[in-house]
Amino acid sequence: MDDCILCGDYFNDFRRHLDKTWLDEFRAVYCVDEECRISGIGRDHGYLQGKVLVPLDETTRWTDRGVLFIRVSMMRRPCRNVDRARGFIFHDSCWRLLKEVYNQDPIPLRRLLEVCKSVPVDDHNRLLWSHEYGRREYNYQILDQVPCDPYNVPDVQHILSKPLHLPRFQPSRKAKCARKEHGRKADNPTSTMPDLSNDSHEKNYFKKLPFEILEEIASYLEVADFLRLRSVSKAFCSIFSSRRFWKIRFWNERGFIFEALDSTIQRRLNWQSLYWHTNGSKLSLALSNRKRVWTLNQMLQEKLDLRWIDDPKLRHDDPGDVNWEWREVHGEMIEESFREFSNGCRRFHRRWATLPPKVTKIGVSTIHDGRESYVTGMQVISEGSQPLQIGYMNPISARQVFAEITSLEGFTVAVGPGGIQAVQMIMGNDCQSGWLGRPDEEAAVTRRLAAGEPISALAMGFDGYKMQRLTGNCVVAPQDSRPKSSSEL
């Protein structure tokens, strides 16, 4: 049976474990006649040659009486003869955790299918996400014993039910020496406060701000960054013990303990103490696995939240100008729908547009996917015209970088098998901007799109969440001067 697309662990096929475990039950997200659905909870019954039987109704499970089932073919490998319903499967526990990541808001099923169809599969039919299911970061391996259920973790109730207190630390010999040498206390984030007797109103402008504004500033900082700020500005010392300071940062850094947000539990929680007791080094194996799957689901949510921009200035028909000659850079393309998709990328969308005159700025949207980063969209800004937007953008938490340019005469492109990772703009006199995006150290870097004169049109291809092809109309060398049709874009 296929592995879970969310956590990477297997499904119990009753050959590995005879006892009932959380690995037994799964759901499917699938599409029937362009309608995307989520199934009820199924079990290993009926799995045969890449097909599963799952309850038709989302609210039912395989044990219910009179439940209606639907047969779903796995989208693990493209094939010619398939059932009407095709999709992907995942553990019910992993799905419930994804719903918590979305804070019980609706999960966009169509986007989930689009994104999953953009990811290659390995020989075991596991989606080859760039994050590798957190195995590097969490040193996580699939062992013979039953993996820990990422949703039902008894350790959480144990942590939340007992009183939590911050430990008192004894200063180390190194800290004592530092106090003598510098004539002040060493900064200890849990038991001592920094000595900032030289902190004056004249030099420390933070002292002039109200406590509420200081608290708001602190809310944008990671804990480590806040501690550095606290060590140089006495104005922030009182915020360290503020209940609100620890509570507002809880979702971003400790969201995997989502049970703590229950209203009956919140009233008696010491957020600072809970933060300390759920530090990575103190997590049990079960909680560490939940944090791993939670982080994977957060990365998936970032992809699902991308929105395709249908700019009216974009076109998807044939450029129709035989005098235009195009050069392109792309990932390892898999064009035929019936071929095995074990590496590279696919194209779901293609758009092109002529560029406005006097382009002054280029912006790129990016997304981090484990050890790799990809371009998801591009924005072209010019004098006197509305911005031209191509590709995917996140309207809520856009990760965009811009570069000002004097002209656009091409691109230097960093590309990997999965698509475009970063670009540099080439201007007159062969000047280049900095990188927009984060090129991987294994990415190929090419100046194939260096035109030597202003580019007048761009074409791009995309899969379900990233750019996999970038094309510009360029002046080509005489030996390669044949016109290229739009089918080659």
Short mmCIF file of C-alpha atoms in Angstrom, two decimals:
data_model
loop_
_atom_site.label_atom_id
_atom_site.label_comp_id
_atom_site.label_asym_id
_atom_site.label_seq_id
_atom_site.Cartn_x
_atom_site.Cartn_y
_atom_site.Cartn_z
CA MET A 1 0.00 0.00 0.00
CA ASP A 2 1.17 3.54 -0.68
CA ASP A 3 2.78 5.67 2.03
CA CYS A 4 1.00 8.64 3.58
CA ILE A 5 1.51 11.82 1.56
CA LEU A 6 1.51 13.92 4.76
CA CYS A 7 3.87 12.09 7.14
CA GLY A 8 5.68 9.59 4.89
CA ASP A 9 4.88 6.60 7.15
CA TYR A 10 3.30 3.43 5.84
CA PHE A 11 -0.26 2.14 6.12
CA ASN A 12 -0.79 -1.03 8.12
CA ASP A 13 -1.38 -3.88 5.68
CA PHE A 14 -1.73 -6.47 8.51
CA ARG A 15 1.56 -8.07 7.50
CA ARG A 16 3.69 -5.70 9.57
CA HIS A 17 1.40 -5.40 12.61
CA LEU A 18 -1.55 -7.63 13.43
CA ASP A 19 -2.78 -5.38 16.23
CA LYS A 20 -5.00 -2.42 15.55
CA THR A 21 -3.02 0.83 15.30
CA TRP A 22 -3.52 4.37 14.03
CA LEU A 23 -1.81 3.20 10.82
CA ASP A 24 -4.90 1.17 9.88
CA GLU A 25 -7.25 4.03 9.07
CA PHE A 26 -6.98 6.49 6.23
CA ARG A 27 -8.86 8.99 4.11
CA ALA A 28 -8.64 9.88 0.44
CA VAL A 29 -8.81 13.22 -1.32
CA TYR A 30 -10.03 12.62 -4.85
CA CYS A 31 -11.68 14.17 -7.87
CA VAL A 32 -14.81 12.95 -9.69
CA ASP A 33 -16.02 14.85 -12.76
CA GLU A 34 -14.05 17.96 -11.75
CA GLU A 35 -15.54 17.87 -8.23
CA CYS A 36 -12.98 17.50 -5.43
CA ARG A 37 -13.99 15.53 -2.33
CA ILE A 38 -12.64 14.16 0.93
CA SER A 39 -13.69 10.64 1.85
CA GLY A 40 -14.77 9.12 5.13
CA ILE A 41 -12.42 6.94 7.19
CA GLY A 42 -11.45 3.71 5.43
CA ARG A 43 -9.36 0.71 6.36
CA ASP A 44 -7.14 -1.66 4.41
CA HIS A 45 -10.14 -3.58 3.07
CA GLY A 46 -10.42 -3.71 -0.71
CA TYR A 47 -6.93 -2.44 -1.53
CA LEU A 48 -6.01 -4.05 -4.81
CA GLN A 49 -3.64 -2.91 -7.58
CA GLY A 50 -3.51 0.73 -6.63
CA LYS A 51 -7.15 1.14 -5.60
CA VAL A 52 -8.86 1.70 -2.25
CA LEU A 53 -12.43 1.47 -1.03
CA VAL A 54 -13.36 4.43 1.14
CA PRO A 55 -16.67 5.67 2.57
CA LEU A 56 -18.35 8.14 0.26
CA ASP A 57 -19.55 10.43 3.06
CA GLU A 58 -16.86 12.44 4.88
CA THR A 59 -18.66 11.97 8.22
CA THR A 60 -18.76 8.15 8.07
CA ARG A 61 -16.24 5.42 8.78
CA TRP A 62 -15.76 1.86 7.57
CA THR A 63 -17.40 0.38 10.71
CA ASP A 64 -20.73 2.21 10.24
CA ARG A 65 -23.78 0.22 9.16
CA GLY A 66 -25.09 0.79 5.66
CA VAL A 67 -22.10 2.92 4.69
CA LEU A 68 -21.65 3.56 0.96
CA PHE A 69 -18.17 3.04 -0.48
CA ILE A 70 -16.42 4.44 -3.54
CA ARG A 71 -13.42 2.94 -5.29
CA VAL A 72 -10.59 5.43 -5.75
CA SER A 73 -7.56 4.88 -7.98
CA MET A 74 -4.29 6.27 -6.69
CA MET A 75 -2.69 9.14 -8.59
CA ARG A 76 0.69 7.72 -7.64
CA ARG A 77 1.56 7.00 -11.30
CA PRO A 78 -0.13 8.30 -14.45
CA CYS A 79 -1.84 5.55 -16.48
CA ARG A 80 -4.26 5.30 -19.37
CA ASN A 81 -7.04 3.16 -17.84
CA VAL A 82 -8.24 4.54 -14.53
CA ASP A 83 -11.37 4.73 -12.43
CA ARG A 84 -13.60 7.76 -12.45
CA ALA A 85 -12.33 8.75 -9.02
CA ARG A 86 -8.60 9.37 -8.63
CA GLY A 87 -6.74 10.77 -5.68
CA PHE A 88 -4.25 10.44 -2.83
CA ILE A 89 -4.50 8.83 0.59
CA PHE A 90 -3.25 9.77 4.05
CA HIS A 91 -3.67 8.65 7.64
CA ASP A 92 -6.77 9.95 9.37
CA SER A 93 -4.55 11.15 12.25
CA CYS A 94 -2.42 13.20 9.84
CA TRP A 95 -5.55 14.70 8.28
CA ARG A 96 -6.88 15.67 11.71
CA LEU A 97 -3.56 17.35 12.47
CA LEU A 98 -3.74 19.25 9.16
CA LYS A 99 -7.20 20.49 10.18
CA GLU A 100 -5.67 21.80 13.42
CA VAL A 101 -3.00 23.62 11.39
CA TYR A 102 -5.88 25.28 9.52
CA ASN A 103 -7.54 26.00 12.88
CA GLN A 104 -10.60 24.07 11.64
CA ASP A 105 -10.99 26.36 8.60
CA PRO A 106 -11.86 24.59 5.31
CA ILE A 107 -8.89 22.93 3.60
CA PRO A 108 -8.77 23.76 -0.15
CA LEU A 109 -9.15 20.28 -1.65
CA ARG A 110 -8.59 21.32 -5.26
CA ARG A 111 -5.35 23.04 -4.34
CA LEU A 112 -4.30 19.95 -2.37
CA LEU A 113 -4.74 17.78 -5.47
CA GLU A 114 -2.94 20.30 -7.71
CA VAL A 115 0.04 20.49 -5.38
CA CYS A 116 0.30 16.73 -4.88
CA LYS A 117 0.14 16.11 -8.64
CA SER A 118 3.17 18.39 -8.99
CA VAL A 119 5.40 16.19 -6.82
CA PRO A 120 7.31 13.16 -8.19
CA VAL A 121 7.01 9.70 -6.59
CA ASP A 122 9.65 7.12 -5.69
CA ASP A 123 9.65 3.35 -6.23
CA HIS A 124 7.53 2.91 -3.09
CA ASN A 125 4.94 5.39 -4.40
CA ARG A 126 5.91 7.96 -1.78
CA LEU A 127 5.69 11.62 -2.80
CA LEU A 128 9.23 13.02 -3.09
CA TRP A 129 8.77 16.29 -1.23
CA SER A 130 11.96 18.33 -0.94
CA HIS A 131 11.58 18.32 2.85
CA GLU A 132 12.11 14.52 2.85
CA TYR A 133 9.42 14.25 5.55
CA GLY A 134 11.69 15.89 8.12
CA ARG A 135 14.01 12.89 8.32
CA ARG A 136 17.14 15.03 8.33
CA GLU A 137 15.98 17.71 10.75
CA TYR A 138 14.38 15.30 13.22
CA ASN A 139 16.72 12.34 12.57
CA TYR A 140 13.54 10.38 11.88
CA GLN A 141 13.60 6.90 10.37
CA ILE A 142 10.86 4.36 9.77
CA LEU A 143 11.74 1.49 12.12
CA ASP A 144 10.21 -1.91 12.78
CA GLN A 145 8.21 -0.69 15.76
CA VAL A 146 4.90 1.10 15.30
CA PRO A 147 5.46 4.84 14.70
CA CYS A 148 3.91 7.21 17.24
CA ASP A 149 0.45 8.54 16.46
CA PRO A 150 1.00 12.24 15.64
CA TYR A 151 -2.50 13.30 16.70
CA ASN A 152 -3.28 11.34 19.87
CA VAL A 153 -0.26 12.02 22.09
CA PRO A 154 -0.82 11.18 25.81
CA ASP A 155 2.27 13.23 26.74
CA VAL A 156 0.37 16.43 25.92
CA GLN A 157 -2.28 15.87 28.57
CA HIS A 158 0.45 14.95 31.05
CA ILE A 159 2.24 18.25 30.40
CA LEU A 160 -0.91 20.37 30.53
CA SER A 161 -2.35 18.72 33.64
CA LYS A 162 0.61 19.18 35.98
CA PRO A 163 1.90 22.49 37.38
CA LEU A 164 4.85 23.76 35.38
CA HIS A 165 7.62 25.75 36.99
CA LEU A 166 10.72 27.33 35.55
CA PRO A 167 13.89 25.66 36.81
CA ARG A 168 16.46 27.63 38.75
CA PHE A 169 19.87 27.46 37.16
CA GLN A 170 23.21 27.68 38.89
CA PRO A 171 25.59 29.95 36.97
CA SER A 172 28.47 28.16 35.29
CA ARG A 173 32.12 28.85 36.05
CA LYS A 174 32.37 30.64 32.71
CA ALA A 175 29.42 32.87 33.64
CA LYS A 176 30.99 33.70 37.00
CA CYS A 177 34.23 34.72 35.28
CA ALA A 178 32.27 36.86 32.85
CA ARG A 179 30.58 38.68 35.73
CA LYS A 180 33.94 39.47 37.29
CA GLU A 181 35.49 40.57 34.03
CA HIS A 182 32.65 42.77 32.86
CA GLY A 183 31.42 43.87 36.28
CA ARG A 184 27.86 42.86 35.63
CA LYS A 185 25.59 39.84 35.79
CA ALA A 186 25.59 37.37 32.94
CA ASP A 187 22.33 37.35 31.03
CA ASN A 188 20.23 34.36 32.10
CA PRO A 189 16.81 34.28 30.38
CA THR A 190 15.01 32.36 33.12
CA SER A 191 16.46 33.37 36.49
CA THR A 192 18.32 36.66 36.27
CA MET A 193 17.85 40.07 34.71
CA PRO A 194 20.63 41.93 32.90
CA ASP A 195 22.25 44.82 34.71
CA LEU A 196 21.70 47.86 32.55
CA SER A 197 22.57 50.61 35.00
CA ASN A 198 24.23 52.61 32.23
CA ASP A 199 21.05 52.51 30.17
CA SER A 200 20.09 56.20 29.89
CA HIS A 201 16.96 57.90 28.61
CA GLU A 202 19.08 59.93 26.22
CA LYS A 203 20.52 56.86 24.47
CA ASN A 204 17.65 54.41 24.88
CA TYR A 205 14.69 55.74 22.91
CA PHE A 206 12.68 52.61 23.73
CA LYS A 207 12.20 53.95 27.26
CA LYS A 208 10.05 56.72 25.85
CA LEU A 209 7.55 54.26 24.34
CA PRO A 210 4.46 52.92 26.14
CA PHE A 211 4.55 49.34 27.39
CA GLU A 212 1.90 48.27 24.84
CA ILE A 213 4.05 49.42 21.90
CA LEU A 214 7.13 47.69 23.32
CA GLU A 215 5.06 44.52 23.67
CA GLU A 216 3.93 44.82 20.06
CA ILE A 217 7.55 45.24 18.88
CA ALA A 218 8.58 42.18 20.87
CA SER A 219 5.81 40.10 19.32
CA TYR A 220 7.54 40.27 15.91
CA LEU A 221 10.83 38.86 17.24
CA GLU A 222 11.97 35.30 17.75
CA VAL A 223 12.74 34.52 21.38
CA ALA A 224 16.50 34.49 20.74
CA ASP A 225 16.33 37.90 19.03
CA PHE A 226 14.21 39.31 21.84
CA LEU A 227 16.74 38.14 24.44
CA ARG A 228 19.47 40.00 22.57
CA LEU A 229 17.35 43.15 22.51
CA ARG A 230 16.55 42.70 26.19
CA SER A 231 20.26 42.51 26.99
CA VAL A 232 20.89 46.00 25.59
CA SER A 233 17.66 47.81 26.48
CA LYS A 234 16.25 47.82 29.99
CA ALA A 235 12.89 48.95 28.63
CA PHE A 236 12.19 45.39 27.43
CA CYS A 237 13.06 43.62 30.69
CA SER A 238 9.54 43.69 32.11
CA ILE A 239 8.09 42.23 28.91
CA PHE A 240 10.00 38.99 29.48
CA SER A 241 7.58 38.08 32.28
CA SER A 242 4.52 39.34 30.38
CA ARG A 243 1.85 36.67 29.93
CA ARG A 244 0.79 38.17 26.59
CA PHE A 245 4.37 38.08 25.22
CA TRP A 246 4.54 34.30 25.58
CA LYS A 247 0.94 33.63 24.59
CA ILE A 248 0.95 35.53 21.28
CA ARG A 249 4.07 33.76 20.05
CA PHE A 250 2.75 30.34 21.09
CA TRP A 251 0.96 29.50 17.82
CA ASN A 252 3.97 30.14 15.56
CA GLU A 253 6.56 28.38 17.71
CA ARG A 254 4.55 25.89 19.78
CA GLY A 255 1.40 25.45 17.72
CA PHE A 256 1.85 21.68 17.74
CA ILE A 257 0.64 21.80 21.39
CA PHE A 258 -2.72 23.08 20.10
CA GLU A 259 -4.60 21.58 23.07
CA ALA A 260 -3.17 24.42 25.18
CA LEU A 261 -5.43 26.86 23.33
CA ASP A 262 -8.54 25.30 24.86
CA SER A 263 -10.31 28.02 26.85
CA THR A 264 -10.58 25.89 30.00
CA ILE A 265 -6.83 25.19 29.95
CA GLN A 266 -5.62 28.68 29.00
CA ARG A 267 -6.78 30.28 32.24
CA ARG A 268 -4.37 28.31 34.41
CA LEU A 269 -1.37 28.08 32.07
CA ASN A 270 2.00 29.64 32.67
CA TRP A 271 2.88 30.27 29.03
CA GLN A 272 6.55 30.97 29.71
CA SER A 273 6.96 27.74 31.64
CA LEU A 274 5.07 25.74 28.99
CA TYR A 275 7.31 27.26 26.32
CA TRP A 276 10.41 26.10 28.20
CA HIS A 277 9.08 22.58 28.92
CA THR A 278 8.26 22.02 25.22
CA ASN A 279 11.71 22.96 23.94
CA GLY A 280 13.01 20.54 21.31
CA SER A 281 15.55 18.82 23.56
CA LYS A 282 12.85 18.06 26.16
CA LEU A 283 10.28 16.50 23.83
CA SER A 284 9.41 12.83 24.03
CA LEU A 285 9.61 10.66 20.91
CA ALA A 286 5.84 10.93 20.46
CA LEU A 287 5.79 14.74 20.79
CA SER A 288 8.82 15.06 18.54
CA ASN A 289 6.97 13.06 15.87
CA ARG A 290 3.92 15.30 16.25
CA LYS A 291 6.11 18.39 15.85
CA ARG A 292 7.61 16.83 12.71
CA VAL A 293 4.23 16.16 11.08
CA TRP A 294 2.92 19.55 12.24
CA THR A 295 5.86 21.29 10.55
CA LEU A 296 5.31 19.28 7.35
CA ASN A 297 1.65 20.30 7.36
CA GLN A 298 2.62 23.94 7.84
CA MET A 299 4.83 23.74 4.75
CA LEU A 300 1.95 22.15 2.85
CA GLN A 301 -0.39 24.91 4.02
CA GLU A 302 2.00 27.51 2.62
CA LYS A 303 1.72 25.85 -0.80
CA LEU A 304 -2.05 25.48 -0.61
CA ASP A 305 -2.47 29.16 0.32
CA LEU A 306 -0.80 30.29 -2.92
CA ARG A 307 -3.29 31.85 -5.32
CA TRP A 308 -3.04 31.78 -9.10
CA ILE A 309 -3.03 35.34 -10.45
CA ASP A 310 -5.18 35.73 -13.56
CA ASP A 311 -3.84 39.08 -14.71
CA PRO A 312 -5.99 40.28 -17.66
CA LYS A 313 -2.82 41.40 -19.45
CA LEU A 314 -1.59 37.80 -19.67
CA ARG A 315 -2.23 35.55 -22.66
CA HIS A 316 -2.10 31.80 -23.13
CA ASP A 317 -2.61 31.59 -26.89
CA ASP A 318 0.07 31.38 -29.59
CA PRO A 319 2.24 34.54 -29.74
CA GLY A 320 1.76 34.41 -33.51
CA ASP A 321 4.81 36.49 -34.41
CA VAL A 322 7.29 34.46 -36.48
CA ASN A 323 9.89 37.21 -36.04
CA TRP A 324 10.11 36.48 -32.32
CA GLU A 325 12.81 34.03 -31.39
CA TRP A 326 12.70 32.49 -27.95
CA ARG A 327 15.15 31.01 -25.51
CA GLU A 328 14.07 29.10 -22.44
CA VAL A 329 15.30 27.60 -19.21
CA HIS A 330 13.32 24.87 -17.49
CA GLY A 331 13.49 22.02 -15.00
CA GLU A 332 13.47 18.37 -15.96
CA MET A 333 10.18 18.32 -17.81
CA ILE A 334 7.84 15.31 -17.97
CA GLU A 335 5.39 16.16 -20.73
CA GLU A 336 3.59 12.85 -21.46
CA SER A 337 0.76 12.22 -19.02
CA PHE A 338 1.20 8.43 -19.13
CA ARG A 339 4.90 8.41 -18.23
CA GLU A 340 6.07 7.51 -14.75
CA PHE A 341 6.67 10.69 -12.79
CA SER A 342 9.71 9.83 -10.65
CA ASN A 343 11.70 13.03 -11.12
CA GLY A 344 11.45 16.53 -12.54
CA CYS A 345 8.32 18.64 -12.96
CA ARG A 346 5.16 19.08 -15.00
CA ARG A 347 3.48 22.08 -16.58
CA PHE A 348 -0.15 22.86 -15.75
CA HIS A 349 -0.22 26.54 -16.77
CA ARG A 350 1.49 28.63 -19.45
CA ARG A 351 1.22 32.40 -19.75
CA TRP A 352 3.02 35.04 -21.78
CA ALA A 353 2.87 38.80 -22.09
CA THR A 354 4.62 41.66 -23.82
CA LEU A 355 6.57 43.82 -21.40
CA PRO A 356 5.65 47.47 -20.89
CA PRO A 357 8.26 50.12 -21.72
CA LYS A 358 10.54 51.53 -19.02
CA VAL A 359 10.55 48.56 -16.64
CA THR A 360 11.93 49.86 -13.33
CA LYS A 361 11.53 46.96 -10.93
CA ILE A 362 11.19 43.17 -10.96
CA GLY A 363 9.71 41.26 -8.03
CA VAL A 364 9.80 37.54 -7.35
CA SER A 365 7.64 35.47 -4.99
CA THR A 366 9.33 32.44 -3.45
CA ILE A 367 8.49 29.44 -1.33
CA HIS A 368 10.78 27.31 0.84
CA ASP A 369 10.28 23.57 0.53
CA GLY A 370 12.65 21.86 2.93
CA ARG A 371 16.17 22.12 1.56
CA GLU A 372 15.06 23.79 -1.67
CA SER A 373 13.48 27.11 -2.58
CA TYR A 374 11.46 27.87 -5.71
CA VAL A 375 10.10 30.88 -7.54
CA THR A 376 6.30 30.86 -7.50
CA GLY A 377 5.59 34.05 -9.45
CA MET A 378 6.98 37.26 -10.91
CA GLN A 379 5.87 40.89 -10.86
CA VAL A 380 7.00 43.45 -13.44
CA ILE A 381 6.70 47.13 -12.49
CA SER A 382 7.12 49.98 -14.95
CA GLU A 383 6.54 53.72 -15.12
CA GLY A 384 2.97 54.70 -15.88
CA SER A 385 1.55 51.15 -16.02
CA GLN A 386 -0.17 48.78 -13.65
CA PRO A 387 2.11 46.01 -12.33
CA LEU A 388 2.17 42.86 -14.45
CA GLN A 389 1.76 39.75 -12.27
CA ILE A 390 2.48 36.23 -13.46
CA GLY A 391 2.13 33.01 -11.47
CA TYR A 392 1.28 32.27 -7.83
CA MET A 393 1.20 34.78 -4.97
CA ASN A 394 0.22 34.52 -1.31
CA PRO A 395 -2.15 37.44 -0.61
CA ILE A 396 -1.85 37.04 3.18
CA SER A 397 1.81 36.38 3.88
CA ALA A 398 3.59 37.22 0.65
CA ARG A 399 7.27 36.34 0.55
CA GLN A 400 8.43 38.72 -2.17
CA VAL A 401 11.78 40.29 -3.01
CA PHE A 402 12.32 43.15 -5.47
CA ALA A 403 15.23 44.57 -7.43
CA GLU A 404 15.35 47.96 -9.11
CA ILE A 405 16.68 47.90 -12.66
CA THR A 406 17.55 50.42 -15.36
CA SER A 407 16.72 48.04 -18.22
CA LEU A 408 15.98 44.35 -18.74
CA GLU A 409 18.28 42.55 -21.16
CA GLY A 410 17.87 39.04 -19.84
CA PHE A 411 18.23 36.79 -16.83
CA THR A 412 20.76 34.64 -15.09
CA VAL A 413 18.75 31.65 -13.88
CA ALA A 414 19.37 29.05 -11.16
CA VAL A 415 17.38 25.95 -12.06
CA GLY A 416 17.01 22.45 -10.60
CA PRO A 417 15.08 19.37 -11.72
CA GLY A 418 11.96 20.69 -9.99
CA GLY A 419 11.98 24.15 -11.59
CA ILE A 420 13.26 27.72 -11.31
CA GLN A 421 14.92 28.48 -7.96
CA ALA A 422 16.22 32.04 -8.39
CA VAL A 423 16.89 34.73 -11.01
CA GLN A 424 19.20 37.68 -11.52
CA MET A 425 18.25 40.51 -13.86
CA ILE A 426 20.77 41.47 -16.54
CA MET A 427 20.89 45.17 -17.41
CA GLY A 428 22.92 47.28 -19.83
CA ASN A 429 26.72 46.90 -19.89
CA ASP A 430 26.20 43.37 -18.54
CA CYS A 431 25.37 44.65 -15.04
CA GLN A 432 23.47 42.20 -12.85
CA SER A 433 21.13 42.53 -9.90
CA GLY A 434 21.46 40.36 -6.82
CA TRP A 435 19.71 37.02 -6.63
CA LEU A 436 15.95 37.08 -6.24
CA GLY A 437 15.27 33.76 -4.57
CA ARG A 438 17.64 31.31 -2.95
CA PRO A 439 19.64 29.14 -5.38
CA ASP A 440 20.48 25.68 -4.12
CA GLU A 441 24.18 24.78 -4.13
CA GLU A 442 23.39 21.94 -6.54
CA ALA A 443 21.34 24.12 -8.91
CA ALA A 444 22.55 24.74 -12.45
CA VAL A 445 23.25 28.44 -13.11
CA THR A 446 22.87 29.59 -16.71
CA ARG A 447 23.00 32.85 -18.70
CA ARG A 448 21.08 31.32 -21.58
CA LEU A 449 18.48 34.10 -21.30
CA ALA A 450 21.08 36.88 -21.69
CA ALA A 451 19.76 38.69 -24.77
CA GLY A 452 22.23 41.54 -25.23
CA GLU A 453 19.34 43.93 -25.91
CA PRO A 454 16.05 44.77 -24.19
CA ILE A 455 13.63 41.85 -23.83
CA SER A 456 10.17 42.67 -25.11
CA ALA A 457 8.17 39.61 -24.00
CA LEU A 458 8.24 36.89 -21.36
CA ALA A 459 6.61 33.47 -21.20
CA MET A 460 6.44 31.23 -18.13
CA GLY A 461 5.24 27.75 -17.25
CA PHE A 462 3.99 26.58 -13.85
CA ASP A 463 2.95 23.41 -12.10
CA GLY A 464 0.67 23.41 -9.06
CA TYR A 465 2.75 25.80 -6.95
CA LYS A 466 6.01 26.88 -8.61
CA MET A 467 7.59 28.16 -11.82
CA GLN A 468 9.18 25.41 -13.86
CA ARG A 469 9.95 27.29 -17.08
CA LEU A 470 11.11 30.82 -17.94
CA THR A 471 11.30 32.04 -21.54
CA GLY A 472 12.28 35.35 -23.11
CA ASN A 473 12.34 36.51 -26.72
CA CYS A 474 16.05 36.96 -27.39
CA VAL A 475 18.46 37.64 -30.21
CA VAL A 476 20.08 34.29 -30.94
CA ALA A 477 23.33 33.38 -32.63
CA PRO A 478 23.18 32.82 -36.42
CA GLN A 479 23.67 29.06 -36.11
CA ASP A 480 20.57 28.90 -33.90
CA SER A 481 18.47 31.52 -35.63
CA ARG A 482 15.45 29.51 -36.70
CA PRO A 483 12.16 30.91 -35.34
CA LYS A 484 10.78 28.95 -32.41
CA SER A 485 7.06 28.32 -32.16
CA SER A 486 5.00 28.79 -29.04
CA SER A 487 4.81 25.01 -28.61
CA GLU A 488 8.49 25.16 -27.65
CA LEU A 489 7.86 27.74 -24.92
#
